[in-house]
PDB file of C-alpha atoms in Angstrom:
ATOM      1  CA  GLU A 739       4.689  25.168 -39.057  1.00 68.00           C
ATOM      2  CA  TRP A 740       4.352  22.675 -41.149  1.00 68.00           C
ATOM      3  CA  GLY A 741       6.531  20.306 -39.989  1.00 75.00           C
ATOM      4  CA  GLY A 742       9.319  20.856 -42.202  1.00 78.00           C
ATOM      5  CA  ASP A 743      12.913  21.217 -41.937  1.00 81.00           C
ATOM      6  CA  VAL A 744      15.415  24.530 -43.318  1.00 83.00           C
ATOM      7  CA  VAL A 745      18.301  23.490 -44.282  1.00 84.00           C
ATOM      8  CA  GLU A 746      20.683  25.684 -45.076  1.00 85.00           C
ATOM      9  CA  GLY A 747      25.105  25.694 -46.643  1.00 84.00           C
ATOM     10  CA  ASP A 748      26.321  25.268 -49.750  1.00 88.00           C
ATOM     11  CA  SER A 749      24.751  21.821 -51.369  1.00 87.00           C
ATOM     12  CA  VAL A 750      22.262  20.265 -51.739  1.00 87.00           C
ATOM     13  CA  PRO A 751      20.856  17.291 -50.447  1.00 86.00           C
ATOM     14  CA  GLY A 752      19.075  14.027 -51.978  1.00 81.00           C
ATOM     15  CA  ASP A 753      16.277  14.195 -49.781  1.00 85.00           C
ATOM     16  CA  LEU A 754      15.250  17.852 -50.599  1.00 88.00           C
ATOM     17  CA  ASP A 755      11.511  18.983 -51.879  1.00 89.00           C
ATOM     18  CA  PHE A 756      12.875  22.164 -53.646  1.00 90.00           C
ATOM     19  CA  LEU A 757      15.540  24.421 -52.840  1.00 92.00           C
ATOM     20  CA  VAL A 758      14.670  28.431 -52.392  1.00 92.00           C
ATOM     21  CA  LEU A 759      17.321  31.214 -53.932  1.00 92.00           C
ATOM     22  CA  GLY A 760      16.879  34.610 -54.044  1.00 89.00           C
ATOM     23  CA  VAL A 761      18.783  36.468 -57.263  1.00 90.00           C
ATOM     24  CA  GLN A 762      21.315  35.186 -58.625  1.00 93.00           C
ATOM     25  CA  PRO A 763      24.504  37.583 -57.783  1.00 94.00           C
ATOM     26  CA  PRO A 764      25.468  39.455 -60.323  1.00 93.00           C
ATOM     27  CA  PRO A 765      28.863  38.787 -62.498  1.00 92.00           C
ATOM     28  CA  PRO A 766      31.853  40.957 -60.944  1.00 93.00           C
ATOM     29  CA  MET A 767      33.335  43.090 -63.088  1.00 92.00           C
ATOM     30  CA  ASP A 768      36.385  42.741 -64.433  1.00 94.00           C
ATOM     31  CA  LEU A 769      39.908  43.831 -62.378  1.00 95.00           C
ATOM     32  CA  PRO A 770      41.957  46.602 -63.094  1.00 94.00           C
ATOM     33  CA  SER A 771      45.559  45.783 -64.278  1.00 94.00           C
ATOM     34  CA  ASP A 772      46.211  47.336 -61.397  1.00 96.00           C
ATOM     35  CA  ALA A 773      43.822  46.271 -58.902  1.00 96.00           C
ATOM     36  CA  THR A 774      44.884  46.656 -55.267  1.00 96.00           C
ATOM     37  CA  GLU A 775      44.518  44.154 -52.385  1.00 97.00           C
ATOM     38  CA  SER A 776      40.841  44.683 -51.417  1.00 96.00           C
ATOM     39  CA  GLN A 777      39.568  44.731 -55.173  1.00 96.00           C
ATOM     40  CA  THR A 778      40.895  41.577 -55.452  1.00 96.00           C
ATOM     41  CA  ILE A 779      39.568  39.856 -52.460  1.00 96.00           C
ATOM     42  CA  ALA A 780      35.821  41.712 -53.563  1.00 96.00           C
ATOM     43  CA  TYR A 781      36.159  40.146 -56.540  1.00 96.00           C
ATOM     44  CA  THR A 782      36.865  36.639 -55.307  1.00 97.00           C
ATOM     45  CA  GLU A 783      33.911  36.742 -53.190  1.00 96.00           C
ATOM     46  CA  GLN A 784      31.675  37.859 -55.484  1.00 96.00           C
ATOM     47  CA  ARG A 785      32.748  35.154 -57.932  1.00 96.00           C
ATOM     48  CA  ALA A 786      32.625  32.244 -55.501  1.00 96.00           C
ATOM     49  CA  ALA A 787      29.136  33.518 -54.576  1.00 95.00           C
ATOM     50  CA  ARG A 788      27.879  33.414 -58.461  1.00 96.00           C
ATOM     51  CA  GLU A 789      29.520  30.137 -58.682  1.00 96.00           C
ATOM     52  CA  LEU A 790      28.242  28.523 -55.485  1.00 95.00           C
ATOM     53  CA  TYR A 791      24.349  30.248 -56.313  1.00 95.00           C
ATOM     54  CA  ASP A 792      25.042  28.669 -59.905  1.00 96.00           C
ATOM     55  CA  GLN A 793      25.989  25.443 -58.916  1.00 95.00           C
ATOM     56  CA  LEU A 794      23.686  25.069 -56.545  1.00 94.00           C
ATOM     57  CA  PHE A 795      20.866  25.904 -59.229  1.00 95.00           C
ATOM     58  CA  ARG A 796      22.485  23.464 -61.958  1.00 95.00           C
ATOM     59  CA  THR A 797      22.326  19.892 -58.858  1.00 94.00           C
ATOM     60  CA  ALA A 798      18.806  21.241 -57.699  1.00 93.00           C
ATOM     61  CA  THR A 799      17.832  21.655 -61.888  1.00 94.00           C
ATOM     62  CA  ASP A 800      19.977  17.988 -63.134  1.00 94.00           C
ATOM     63  CA  ALA A 801      17.957  16.517 -60.001  1.00 93.00           C
ATOM     64  CA  GLU A 802      14.563  17.560 -60.812  1.00 94.00           C
ATOM     65  CA  ILE A 803      14.039  19.760 -57.830  1.00 93.00           C
ATOM     66  CA  PRO A 804      12.007  22.912 -58.099  1.00 93.00           C
ATOM     67  CA  VAL A 805      13.949  26.088 -56.907  1.00 94.00           C
ATOM     68  CA  LEU A 806      11.604  28.492 -55.791  1.00 94.00           C
ATOM     69  CA  ASN A 807      12.051  31.998 -54.937  1.00 91.00           C
ATOM     70  CA  TRP A 808      10.582  33.652 -51.782  1.00 87.00           C
ATOM     71  CA  THR A 809       7.709  34.953 -53.462  1.00 88.00           C
ATOM     72  CA  ARG A 810       6.669  31.621 -54.981  1.00 90.00           C
ATOM     73  CA  PHE A 811       7.612  30.229 -51.581  1.00 87.00           C
ATOM     74  CA  GLU A 812       5.211  32.489 -49.376  1.00 86.00           C
ATOM     75  CA  THR A 813       2.545  31.918 -52.561  1.00 88.00           C
ATOM     76  CA  LEU A 814       2.725  28.440 -52.031  1.00 84.00           C
ATOM     77  CA  THR A 815       2.914  28.426 -48.528  1.00 81.00           C
ATOM     78  CA  GLY A 816       0.075  30.911 -48.208  1.00 80.00           C
ATOM     79  CA  SER A 817       2.361  32.966 -45.917  1.00 76.00           C
ATOM     80  CA  VAL A 818       1.823  36.279 -48.026  1.00 71.00           C
ATOM     81  CA  GLY A 819       0.241  38.579 -46.618  1.00 64.00           C
ATOM     82  CA  ARG A 820      -0.558  37.245 -42.553  1.00 58.00           C
TER      83      ARG A 820
END
């Protein structure tokens, strides 16, 4: 509506005005010593999700790009209650 572009991906482009992130994924629980293959895969995926979130947040923060949650984004764009 405002003429902006939505960029999705695993990196923060240099011309980004702000980053919208959801809830930080929780750290994965430790694997038991007898973990199954499916438990190991789930652990790896959860760890990767957490690391990507943290990396995106750090990159944006280091570049002084505002990081918004969805509620803040809706408030700032006036789309709350539409």
